[in-house]
Short mmCIF file of C-alpha atoms in Angstrom, two decimals:
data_model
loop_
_atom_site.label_atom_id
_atom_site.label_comp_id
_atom_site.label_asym_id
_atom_site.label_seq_id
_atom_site.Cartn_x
_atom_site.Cartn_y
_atom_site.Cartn_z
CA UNK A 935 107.45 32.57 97.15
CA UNK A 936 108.81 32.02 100.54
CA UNK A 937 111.79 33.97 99.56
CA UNK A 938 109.90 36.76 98.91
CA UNK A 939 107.44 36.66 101.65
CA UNK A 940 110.87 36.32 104.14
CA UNK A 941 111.98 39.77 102.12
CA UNK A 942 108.92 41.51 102.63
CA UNK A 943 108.32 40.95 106.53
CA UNK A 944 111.88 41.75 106.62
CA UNK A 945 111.49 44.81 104.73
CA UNK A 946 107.84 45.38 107.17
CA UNK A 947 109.92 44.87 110.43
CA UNK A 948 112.40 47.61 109.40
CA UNK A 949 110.07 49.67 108.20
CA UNK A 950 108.28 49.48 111.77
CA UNK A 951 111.10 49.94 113.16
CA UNK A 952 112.13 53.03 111.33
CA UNK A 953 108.46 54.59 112.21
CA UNK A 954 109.11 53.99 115.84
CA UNK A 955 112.31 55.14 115.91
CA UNK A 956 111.38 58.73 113.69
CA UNK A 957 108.00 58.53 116.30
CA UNK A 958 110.00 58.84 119.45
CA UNK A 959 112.59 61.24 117.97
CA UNK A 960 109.38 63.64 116.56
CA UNK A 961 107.28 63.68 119.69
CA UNK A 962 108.50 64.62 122.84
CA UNK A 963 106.77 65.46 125.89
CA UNK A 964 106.40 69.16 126.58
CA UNK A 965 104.69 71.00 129.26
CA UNK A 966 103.17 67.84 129.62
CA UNK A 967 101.59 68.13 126.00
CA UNK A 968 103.22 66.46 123.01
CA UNK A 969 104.61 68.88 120.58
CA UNK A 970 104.22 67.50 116.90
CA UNK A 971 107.51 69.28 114.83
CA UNK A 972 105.73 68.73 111.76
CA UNK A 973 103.10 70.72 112.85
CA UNK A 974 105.07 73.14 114.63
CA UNK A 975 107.09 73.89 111.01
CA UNK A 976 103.66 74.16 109.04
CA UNK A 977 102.51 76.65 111.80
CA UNK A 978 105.76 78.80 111.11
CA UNK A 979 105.42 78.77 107.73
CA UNK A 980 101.89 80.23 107.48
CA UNK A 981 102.88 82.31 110.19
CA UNK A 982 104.94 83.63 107.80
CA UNK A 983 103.25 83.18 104.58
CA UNK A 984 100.68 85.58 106.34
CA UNK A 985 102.86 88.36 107.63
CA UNK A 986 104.27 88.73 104.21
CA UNK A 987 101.20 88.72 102.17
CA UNK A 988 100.13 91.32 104.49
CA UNK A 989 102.71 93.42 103.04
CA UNK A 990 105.24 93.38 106.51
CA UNK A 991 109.25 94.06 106.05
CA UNK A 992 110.67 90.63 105.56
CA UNK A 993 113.22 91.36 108.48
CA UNK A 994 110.11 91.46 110.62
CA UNK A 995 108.88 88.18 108.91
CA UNK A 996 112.12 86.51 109.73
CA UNK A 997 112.05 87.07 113.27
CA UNK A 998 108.95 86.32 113.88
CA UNK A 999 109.32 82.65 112.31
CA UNK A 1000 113.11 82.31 113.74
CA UNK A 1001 110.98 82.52 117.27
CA UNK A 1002 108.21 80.72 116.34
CA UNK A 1003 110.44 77.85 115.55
CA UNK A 1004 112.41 78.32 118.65
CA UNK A 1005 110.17 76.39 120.75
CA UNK A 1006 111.17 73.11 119.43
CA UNK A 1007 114.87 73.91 121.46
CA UNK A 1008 116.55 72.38 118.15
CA UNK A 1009 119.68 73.63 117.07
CA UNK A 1010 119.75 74.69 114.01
CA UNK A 1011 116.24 77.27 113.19
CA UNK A 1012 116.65 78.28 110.01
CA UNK A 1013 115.07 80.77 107.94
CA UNK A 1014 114.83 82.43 104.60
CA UNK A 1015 112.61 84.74 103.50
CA UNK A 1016 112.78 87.05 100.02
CA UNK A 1017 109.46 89.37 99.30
CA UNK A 1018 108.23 86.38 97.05
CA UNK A 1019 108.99 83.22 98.74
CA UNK A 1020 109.58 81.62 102.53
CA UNK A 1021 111.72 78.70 103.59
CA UNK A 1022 111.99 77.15 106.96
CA UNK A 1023 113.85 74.33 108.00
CA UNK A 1024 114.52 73.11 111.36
CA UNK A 1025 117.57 70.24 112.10
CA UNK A 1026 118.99 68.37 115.08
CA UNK A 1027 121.55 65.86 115.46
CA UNK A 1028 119.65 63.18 116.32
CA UNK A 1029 116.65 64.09 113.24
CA UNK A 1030 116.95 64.50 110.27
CA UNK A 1031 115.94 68.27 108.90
CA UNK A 1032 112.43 69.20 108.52
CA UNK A 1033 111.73 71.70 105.99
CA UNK A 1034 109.14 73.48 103.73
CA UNK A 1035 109.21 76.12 101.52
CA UNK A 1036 106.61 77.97 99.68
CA UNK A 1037 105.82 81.23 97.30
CA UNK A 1038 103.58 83.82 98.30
CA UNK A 1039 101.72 85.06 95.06
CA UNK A 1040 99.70 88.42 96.42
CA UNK A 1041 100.47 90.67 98.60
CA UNK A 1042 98.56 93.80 99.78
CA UNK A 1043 98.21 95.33 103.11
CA UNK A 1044 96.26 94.26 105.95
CA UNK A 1045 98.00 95.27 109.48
CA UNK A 1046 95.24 93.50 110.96
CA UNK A 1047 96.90 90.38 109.88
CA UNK A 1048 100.27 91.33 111.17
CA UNK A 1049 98.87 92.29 114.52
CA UNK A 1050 97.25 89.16 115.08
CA UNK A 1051 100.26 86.95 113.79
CA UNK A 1052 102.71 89.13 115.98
CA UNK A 1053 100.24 88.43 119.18
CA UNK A 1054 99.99 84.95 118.50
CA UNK A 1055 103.84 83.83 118.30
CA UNK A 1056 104.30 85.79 121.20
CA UNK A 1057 101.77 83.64 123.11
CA UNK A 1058 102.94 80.46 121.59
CA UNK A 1059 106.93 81.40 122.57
CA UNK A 1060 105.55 82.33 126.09
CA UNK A 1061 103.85 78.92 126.38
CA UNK A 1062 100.62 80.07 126.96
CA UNK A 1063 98.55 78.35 124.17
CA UNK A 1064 99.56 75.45 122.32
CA UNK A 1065 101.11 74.40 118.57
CA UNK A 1066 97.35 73.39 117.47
CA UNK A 1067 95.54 76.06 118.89
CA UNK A 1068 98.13 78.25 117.10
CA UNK A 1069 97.68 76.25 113.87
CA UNK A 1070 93.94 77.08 113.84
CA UNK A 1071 93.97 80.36 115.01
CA UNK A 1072 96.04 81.11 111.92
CA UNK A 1073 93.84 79.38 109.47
CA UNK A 1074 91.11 81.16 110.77
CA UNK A 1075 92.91 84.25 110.41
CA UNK A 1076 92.86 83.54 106.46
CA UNK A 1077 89.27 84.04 106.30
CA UNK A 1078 88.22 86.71 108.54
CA UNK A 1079 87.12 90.11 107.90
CA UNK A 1080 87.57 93.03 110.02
CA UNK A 1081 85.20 95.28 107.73
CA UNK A 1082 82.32 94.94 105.66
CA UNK A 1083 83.51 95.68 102.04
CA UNK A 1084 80.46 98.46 101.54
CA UNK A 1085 82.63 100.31 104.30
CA UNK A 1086 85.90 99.31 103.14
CA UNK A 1087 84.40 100.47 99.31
CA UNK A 1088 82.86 104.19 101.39
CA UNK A 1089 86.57 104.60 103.20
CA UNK A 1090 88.20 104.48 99.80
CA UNK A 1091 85.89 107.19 98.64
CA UNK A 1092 86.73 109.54 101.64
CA UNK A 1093 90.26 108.66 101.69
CA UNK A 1094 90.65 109.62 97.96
CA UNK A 1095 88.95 113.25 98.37
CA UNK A 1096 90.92 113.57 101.89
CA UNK A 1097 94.26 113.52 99.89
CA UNK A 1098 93.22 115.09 97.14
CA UNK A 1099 93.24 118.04 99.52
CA UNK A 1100 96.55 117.24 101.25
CA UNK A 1101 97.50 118.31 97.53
CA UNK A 1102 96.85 121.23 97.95
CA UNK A 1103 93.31 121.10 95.86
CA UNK A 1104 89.72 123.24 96.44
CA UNK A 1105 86.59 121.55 97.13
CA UNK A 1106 85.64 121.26 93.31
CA UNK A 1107 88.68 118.99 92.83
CA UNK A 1108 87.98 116.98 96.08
CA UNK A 1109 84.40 116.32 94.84
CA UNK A 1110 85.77 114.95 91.44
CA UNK A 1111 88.27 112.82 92.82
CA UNK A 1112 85.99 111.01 95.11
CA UNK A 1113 83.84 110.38 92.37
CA UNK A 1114 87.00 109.29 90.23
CA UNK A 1115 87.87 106.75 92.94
CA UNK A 1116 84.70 104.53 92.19
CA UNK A 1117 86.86 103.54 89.59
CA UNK A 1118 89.04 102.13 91.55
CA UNK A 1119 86.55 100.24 93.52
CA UNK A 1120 85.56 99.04 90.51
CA UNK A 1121 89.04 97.49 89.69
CA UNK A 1122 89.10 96.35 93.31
CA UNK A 1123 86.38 94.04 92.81
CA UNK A 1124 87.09 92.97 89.22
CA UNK A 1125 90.67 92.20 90.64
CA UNK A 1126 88.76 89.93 93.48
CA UNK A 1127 86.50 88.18 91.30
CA UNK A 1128 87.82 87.91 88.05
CA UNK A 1129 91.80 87.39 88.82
CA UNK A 1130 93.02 89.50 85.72
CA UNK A 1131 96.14 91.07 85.86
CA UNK A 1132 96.83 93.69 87.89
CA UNK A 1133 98.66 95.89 85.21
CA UNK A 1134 95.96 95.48 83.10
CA UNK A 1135 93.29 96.68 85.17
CA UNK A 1136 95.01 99.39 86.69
CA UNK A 1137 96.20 100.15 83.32
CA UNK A 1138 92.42 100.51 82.01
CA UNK A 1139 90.77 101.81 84.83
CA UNK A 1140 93.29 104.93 85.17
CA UNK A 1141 92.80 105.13 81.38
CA UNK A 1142 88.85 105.52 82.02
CA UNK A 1143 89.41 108.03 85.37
CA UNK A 1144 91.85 110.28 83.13
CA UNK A 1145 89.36 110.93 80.15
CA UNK A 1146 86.93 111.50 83.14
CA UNK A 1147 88.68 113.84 84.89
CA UNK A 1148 89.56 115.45 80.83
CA UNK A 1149 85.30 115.33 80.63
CA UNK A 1150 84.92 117.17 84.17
CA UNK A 1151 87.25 119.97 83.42
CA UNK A 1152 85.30 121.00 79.99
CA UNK A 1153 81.98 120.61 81.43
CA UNK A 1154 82.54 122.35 85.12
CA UNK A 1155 82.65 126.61 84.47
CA UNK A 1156 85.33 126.51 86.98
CA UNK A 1157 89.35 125.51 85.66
CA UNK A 1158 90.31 122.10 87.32
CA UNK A 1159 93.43 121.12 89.29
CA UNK A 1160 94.09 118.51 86.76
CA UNK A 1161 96.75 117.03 88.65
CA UNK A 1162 96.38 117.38 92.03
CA UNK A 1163 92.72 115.14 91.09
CA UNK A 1164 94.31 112.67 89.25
CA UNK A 1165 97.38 111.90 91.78
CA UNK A 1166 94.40 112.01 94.85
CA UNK A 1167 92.13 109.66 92.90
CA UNK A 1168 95.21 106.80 92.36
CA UNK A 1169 96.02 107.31 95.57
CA UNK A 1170 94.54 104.23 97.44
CA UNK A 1171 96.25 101.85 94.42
CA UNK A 1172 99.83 103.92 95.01
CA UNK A 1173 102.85 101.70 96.45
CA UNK A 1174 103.96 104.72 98.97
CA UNK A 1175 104.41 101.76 101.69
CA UNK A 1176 105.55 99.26 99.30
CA UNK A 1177 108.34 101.52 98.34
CA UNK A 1178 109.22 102.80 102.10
CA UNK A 1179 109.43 99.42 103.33
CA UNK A 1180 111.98 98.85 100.31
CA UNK A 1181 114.25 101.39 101.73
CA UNK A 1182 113.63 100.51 104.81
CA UNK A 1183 114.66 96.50 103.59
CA UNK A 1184 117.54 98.22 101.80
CA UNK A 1185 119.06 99.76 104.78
CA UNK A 1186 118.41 97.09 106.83
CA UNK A 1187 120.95 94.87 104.70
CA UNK A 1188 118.56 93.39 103.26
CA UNK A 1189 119.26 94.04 99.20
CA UNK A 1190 117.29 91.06 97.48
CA UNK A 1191 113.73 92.34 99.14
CA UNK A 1192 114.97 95.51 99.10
CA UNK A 1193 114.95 95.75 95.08
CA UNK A 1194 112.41 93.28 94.30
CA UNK A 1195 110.35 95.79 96.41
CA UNK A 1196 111.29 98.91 94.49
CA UNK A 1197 110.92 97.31 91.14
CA UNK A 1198 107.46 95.90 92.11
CA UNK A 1199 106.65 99.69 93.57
CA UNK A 1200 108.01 100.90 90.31
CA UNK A 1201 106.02 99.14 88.03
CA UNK A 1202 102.88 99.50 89.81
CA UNK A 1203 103.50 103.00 89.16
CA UNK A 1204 104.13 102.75 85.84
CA UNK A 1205 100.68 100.58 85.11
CA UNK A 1206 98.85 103.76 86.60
CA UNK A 1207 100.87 106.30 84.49
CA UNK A 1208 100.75 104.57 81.29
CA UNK A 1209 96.85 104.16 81.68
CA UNK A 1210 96.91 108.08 82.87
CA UNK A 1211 98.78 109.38 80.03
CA UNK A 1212 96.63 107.29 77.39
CA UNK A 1213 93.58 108.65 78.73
CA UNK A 1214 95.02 112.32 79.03
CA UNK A 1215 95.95 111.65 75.61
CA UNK A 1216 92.62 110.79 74.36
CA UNK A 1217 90.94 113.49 76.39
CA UNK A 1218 93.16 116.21 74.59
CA UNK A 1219 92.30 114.60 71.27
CA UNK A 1220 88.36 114.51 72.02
CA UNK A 1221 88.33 118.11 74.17
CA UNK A 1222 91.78 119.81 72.23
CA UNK A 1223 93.97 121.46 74.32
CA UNK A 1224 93.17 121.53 77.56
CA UNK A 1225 96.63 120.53 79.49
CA UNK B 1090 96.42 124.85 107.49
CA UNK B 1091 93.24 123.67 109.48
CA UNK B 1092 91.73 122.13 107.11
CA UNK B 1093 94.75 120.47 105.98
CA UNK B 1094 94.75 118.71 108.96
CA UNK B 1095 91.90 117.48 109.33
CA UNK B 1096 92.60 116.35 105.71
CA UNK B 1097 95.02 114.57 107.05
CA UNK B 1098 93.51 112.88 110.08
CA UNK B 1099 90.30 111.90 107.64
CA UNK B 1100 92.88 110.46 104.92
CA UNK B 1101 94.43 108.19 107.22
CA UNK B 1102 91.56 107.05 109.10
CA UNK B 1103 90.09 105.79 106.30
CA UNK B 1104 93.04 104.55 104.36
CA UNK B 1105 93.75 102.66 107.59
CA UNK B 1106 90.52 101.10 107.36
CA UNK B 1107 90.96 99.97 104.11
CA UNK B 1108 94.57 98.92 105.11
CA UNK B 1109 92.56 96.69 107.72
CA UNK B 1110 94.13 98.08 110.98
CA UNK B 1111 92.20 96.78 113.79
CA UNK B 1112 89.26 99.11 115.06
CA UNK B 1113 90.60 100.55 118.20
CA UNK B 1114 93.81 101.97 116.70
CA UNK B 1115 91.72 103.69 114.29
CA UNK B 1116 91.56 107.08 116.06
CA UNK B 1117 95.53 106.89 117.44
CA UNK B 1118 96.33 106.19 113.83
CA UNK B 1119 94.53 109.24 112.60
CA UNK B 1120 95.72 111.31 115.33
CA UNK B 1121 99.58 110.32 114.50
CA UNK B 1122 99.23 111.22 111.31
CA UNK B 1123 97.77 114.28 111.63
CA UNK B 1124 100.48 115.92 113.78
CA UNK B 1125 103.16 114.60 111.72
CA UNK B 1126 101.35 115.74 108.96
CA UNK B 1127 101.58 119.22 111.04
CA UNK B 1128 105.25 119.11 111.87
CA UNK B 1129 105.61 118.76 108.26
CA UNK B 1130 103.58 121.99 107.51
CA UNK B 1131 105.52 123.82 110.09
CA UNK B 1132 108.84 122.99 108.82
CA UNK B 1133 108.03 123.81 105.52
CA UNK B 1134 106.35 127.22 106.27
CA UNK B 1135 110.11 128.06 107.70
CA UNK B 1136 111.30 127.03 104.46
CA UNK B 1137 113.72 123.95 105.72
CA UNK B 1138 114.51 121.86 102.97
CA UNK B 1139 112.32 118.51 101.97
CA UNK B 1140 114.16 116.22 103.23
CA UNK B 1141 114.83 118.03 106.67
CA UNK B 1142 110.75 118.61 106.88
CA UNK B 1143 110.26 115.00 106.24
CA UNK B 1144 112.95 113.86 108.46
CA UNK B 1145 110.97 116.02 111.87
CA UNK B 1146 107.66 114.63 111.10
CA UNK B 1147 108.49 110.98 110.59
CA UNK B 1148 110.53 111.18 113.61
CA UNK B 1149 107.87 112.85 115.43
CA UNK B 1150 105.04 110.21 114.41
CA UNK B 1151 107.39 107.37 115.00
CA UNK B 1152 108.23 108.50 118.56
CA UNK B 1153 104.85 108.64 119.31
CA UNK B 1154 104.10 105.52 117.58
CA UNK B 1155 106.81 103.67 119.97
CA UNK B 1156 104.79 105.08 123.09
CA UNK B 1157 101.39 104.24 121.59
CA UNK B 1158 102.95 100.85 121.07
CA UNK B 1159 105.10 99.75 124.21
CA UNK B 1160 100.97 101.30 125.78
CA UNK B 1161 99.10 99.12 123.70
CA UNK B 1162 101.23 96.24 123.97
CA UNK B 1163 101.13 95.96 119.88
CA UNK B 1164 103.51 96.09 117.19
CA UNK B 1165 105.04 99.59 116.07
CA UNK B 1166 103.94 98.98 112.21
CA UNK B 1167 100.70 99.42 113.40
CA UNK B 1168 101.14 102.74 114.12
CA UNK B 1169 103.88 103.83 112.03
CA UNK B 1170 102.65 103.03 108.74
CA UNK B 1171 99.50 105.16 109.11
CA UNK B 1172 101.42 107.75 110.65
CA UNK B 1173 103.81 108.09 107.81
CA UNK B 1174 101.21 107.96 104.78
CA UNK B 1175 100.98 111.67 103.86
CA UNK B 1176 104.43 111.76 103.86
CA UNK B 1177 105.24 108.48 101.86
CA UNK B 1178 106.22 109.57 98.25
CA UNK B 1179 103.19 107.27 96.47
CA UNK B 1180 102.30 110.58 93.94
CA UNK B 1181 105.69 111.36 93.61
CA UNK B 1182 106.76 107.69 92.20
CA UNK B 1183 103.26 107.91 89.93
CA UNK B 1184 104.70 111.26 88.31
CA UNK B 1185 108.55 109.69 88.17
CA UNK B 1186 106.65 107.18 85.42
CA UNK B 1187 104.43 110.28 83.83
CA UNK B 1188 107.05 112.49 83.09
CA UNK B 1189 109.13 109.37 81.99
CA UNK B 1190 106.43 108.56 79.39
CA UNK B 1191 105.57 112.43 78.48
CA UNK B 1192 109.44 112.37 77.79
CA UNK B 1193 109.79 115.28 80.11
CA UNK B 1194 113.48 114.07 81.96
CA UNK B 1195 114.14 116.55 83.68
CA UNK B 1196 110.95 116.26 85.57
CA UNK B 1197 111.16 113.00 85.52
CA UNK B 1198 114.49 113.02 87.52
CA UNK B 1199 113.48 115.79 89.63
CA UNK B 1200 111.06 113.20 90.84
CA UNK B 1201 113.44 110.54 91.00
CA UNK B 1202 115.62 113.06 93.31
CA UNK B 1203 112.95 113.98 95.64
CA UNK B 1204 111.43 110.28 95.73
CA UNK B 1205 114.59 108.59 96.86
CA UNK B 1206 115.30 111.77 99.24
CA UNK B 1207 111.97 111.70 101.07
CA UNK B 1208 111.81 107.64 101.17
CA UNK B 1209 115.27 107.84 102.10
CA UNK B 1210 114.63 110.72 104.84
CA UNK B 1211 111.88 108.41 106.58
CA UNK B 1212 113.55 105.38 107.18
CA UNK B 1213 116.61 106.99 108.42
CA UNK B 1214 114.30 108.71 110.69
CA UNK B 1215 112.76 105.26 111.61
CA UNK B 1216 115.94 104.22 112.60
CA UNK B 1217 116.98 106.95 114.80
CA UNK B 1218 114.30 106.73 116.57
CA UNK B 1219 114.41 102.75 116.91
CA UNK B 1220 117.98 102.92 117.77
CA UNK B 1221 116.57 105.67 120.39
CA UNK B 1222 114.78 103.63 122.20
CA UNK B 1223 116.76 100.41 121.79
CA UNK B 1224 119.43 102.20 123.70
CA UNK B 1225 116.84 103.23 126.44
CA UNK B 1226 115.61 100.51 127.17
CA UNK B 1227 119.24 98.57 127.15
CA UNK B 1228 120.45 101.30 130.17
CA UNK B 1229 117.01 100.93 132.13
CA UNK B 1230 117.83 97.42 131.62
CA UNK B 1231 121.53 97.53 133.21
CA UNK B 1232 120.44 99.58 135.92
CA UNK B 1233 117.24 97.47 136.97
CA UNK B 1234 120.44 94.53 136.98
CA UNK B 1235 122.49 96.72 138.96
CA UNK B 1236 120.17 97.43 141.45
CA UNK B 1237 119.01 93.95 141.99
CA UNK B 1238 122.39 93.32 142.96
CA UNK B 1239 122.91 95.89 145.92
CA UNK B 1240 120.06 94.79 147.55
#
């Protein structure tokens, strides 16, 4: 018994001492503030986690963290960042290396995002507001939004007939295609509430806008630009930037993003022309002959 | 050619809302977009090539984006990838996987060809103009230095 109570104060005073020791070595004075490391790592990271989920170049994302974790003045800020995952570490001679990594699962656009992130770890390199401040200005960040999604849901509409006639398409055409693009609204939300896969709705719901479009061209006197509607209705679900920013990854030196973009770009595309050519399928069944 | 325009400015304003770009940039992002979108009309009108037509209006849109940006103290992205979205091949990777299913190939790799050319084109045009103004900003650097010293 005394043996072991000798072993565990033992064990108690080490362990105190340990604490203390990792305590001094993790808090420093700064600016007269105390800069937590932990906290300044965690901050990087959903810096990051942020920036790429809003769909920016991971070169961009790489940057931005390698200054963010600047500040700490350590000497070895590491960073690596593929279009699915982040890792940061930070090391110095005297600590061991504090690191974190994590996988980012969606990823759409939101520039909003990347303009606030970019503002933000320029203040915080510039000194001007603290780790914490940054910390919660970022977690904030997660659940704001910019637009009400009736506008978002009207803008999609508009944007749909607006590019229907950069195809080169008449008024007719526009008119279907922004009716078209309520389907995709439609797989907007059922993608927000009910998680399924994205193939499969996109899959489905350009199945449903292609026999549509097959319906509109029997019933309306006047022939249909069967493409140019189709390719304008799709168009907010397209990856055009998905697939620039791969090249732009690619050339950049950059070749694991770089391909896992243009295969993810790739197959997008291929969910919305298997679901198109099912449904133009069906259509020619149902209507004969019309393509 | 009018109306194409304004197709153009309407497309990306409200693509850029549902992109989420903050409200203010809303009307520069349009704006952008819409003259690139009529560089690219020009050039094509004269018959230059696809890639050559895509190369002027990217470059054009992200010049202006790099103005817009070093002005409003934000991010280029912010401007450049609304300013490049009629010209970003999103249709033309959609009919790559069409004609791919139709088993049509040679379509299919007609698509493949001018895909890779345009997507190519703009971020070789991205990077001119980067490069541009890195090397701009470098000499007013060095001469700002230099003339620190003389006085």
């Amino acid at each position: 018994m005394n043996n072991l109570w000798h072993c565990l104060t033992q064990n108690n005073i080490v362990y105190f001492y340990y604490q203390k020791e990792i305590f001094k070595n993790i808090r420093t004075e700064w600016f007269g503030e105390v800069v937590d490391y932990r906290l300044l790592v965690d901050t990087a990271l959903l810096a990051g986690e942020i920036m790429l989920s809003s769909g920016a170049e991971t070169y961009r994302v790489e940057e931005t963290v390698r200054h963010m974790l600047k500040v700490s003045q350590f000497e070895h800020c590491d960073t690596f960042v593929v279009s699915t995952s982040i890792m940061v570490s930070i090391a110095n001679h005297d600590l061991d290396a504090i690191s974190r990594a994590k996988s980012i699962e969606e990823r759409s656009i939101n520039l909003a995002n990347i303009y606030y992130v970019n503002d933000l770890s320029r203040k915080l390199c510039r000194n001007e507001i603290s780790v914490e401040e940054t910390h919660q200005r970022l977690e904030q960040l997660l659940h704001e939004k910019q637009y009400h999604p009736k506008k978002v849901y009207g803008c999609m509409i508009l944007s749909a007939m607006a590019f229907t006639i950069l195809l080169g398409a008449n008024f007719i055409d526009c008119l279907v295609a922004g009716f078209n693009a309520i389907f995709v609204i439609i797989s907007q939300v059922l993608y927000n509430k009910v998680k399924l896969n994205d193939f499969v709705i996109n899959m489905a719901v350009c199945c449903i806008m292609a026999i549509l479009t097959c319906v509109f061209s029997v019933i309306l006197p006047c022939s249909l630009n069967i493409e140019a509607v189709i390719a304008g209705s799709i168009m907010p679900l397209l990856p055009g930037v998905a697939l620039t920013n791969a090249t732009r990854d690619t050339l950049i030196g950059d070749y694991v993003s770089g391909t896992a973009r243009f295969v993810e770009a790739f197959v997008i595309a291929a969910s919305l022309a298997v679901g198109i050519a099912a449904g133009l399928a069906v259509g020619n069944y149902w209507f004969g002959g019309i393509l | 050619m009018i109306v194409q325009i304004f197709g153009a400015f309407v497309a990306v304003y409200t693509m850029s809302v549902v992109m989420n770009l903050p409200k203010k940039f809303l009307w520069m992002a349009g704006s952008i977009a819409s003259v690139s979108w009529l560089v690219y009309l020009i050039f094509t009108d004269y018959e230059a090539g696809l890639g050559f037509s895509t190369f002027m209006a990217t470059a054009v849109s992200a010049f202006i984006s790099h103005l817009l940006a070093r002005r409003q103290k934000a991010p280029v992205t912010m401007f450049l990838i609304p300013g490049i979205l009629p010209l970003v091949p999103g249709v033309n990777t959609y009919r790559i996987a069409y004609h791919l299913i139709q088993k049509n190939y040679a379509k299919a790799s007609f698509y493949l060809n001018a895909t890779l050319t345009v997507a190519g084109m703009i971020a070789i045009a991205i990077f001119v103009i980067d490069s541009g103004f890195r090397i701009y900003y470098t000499i007013k650097n060095m001469k700002s230095q230099k003339k620190g010293r003389n006085h």
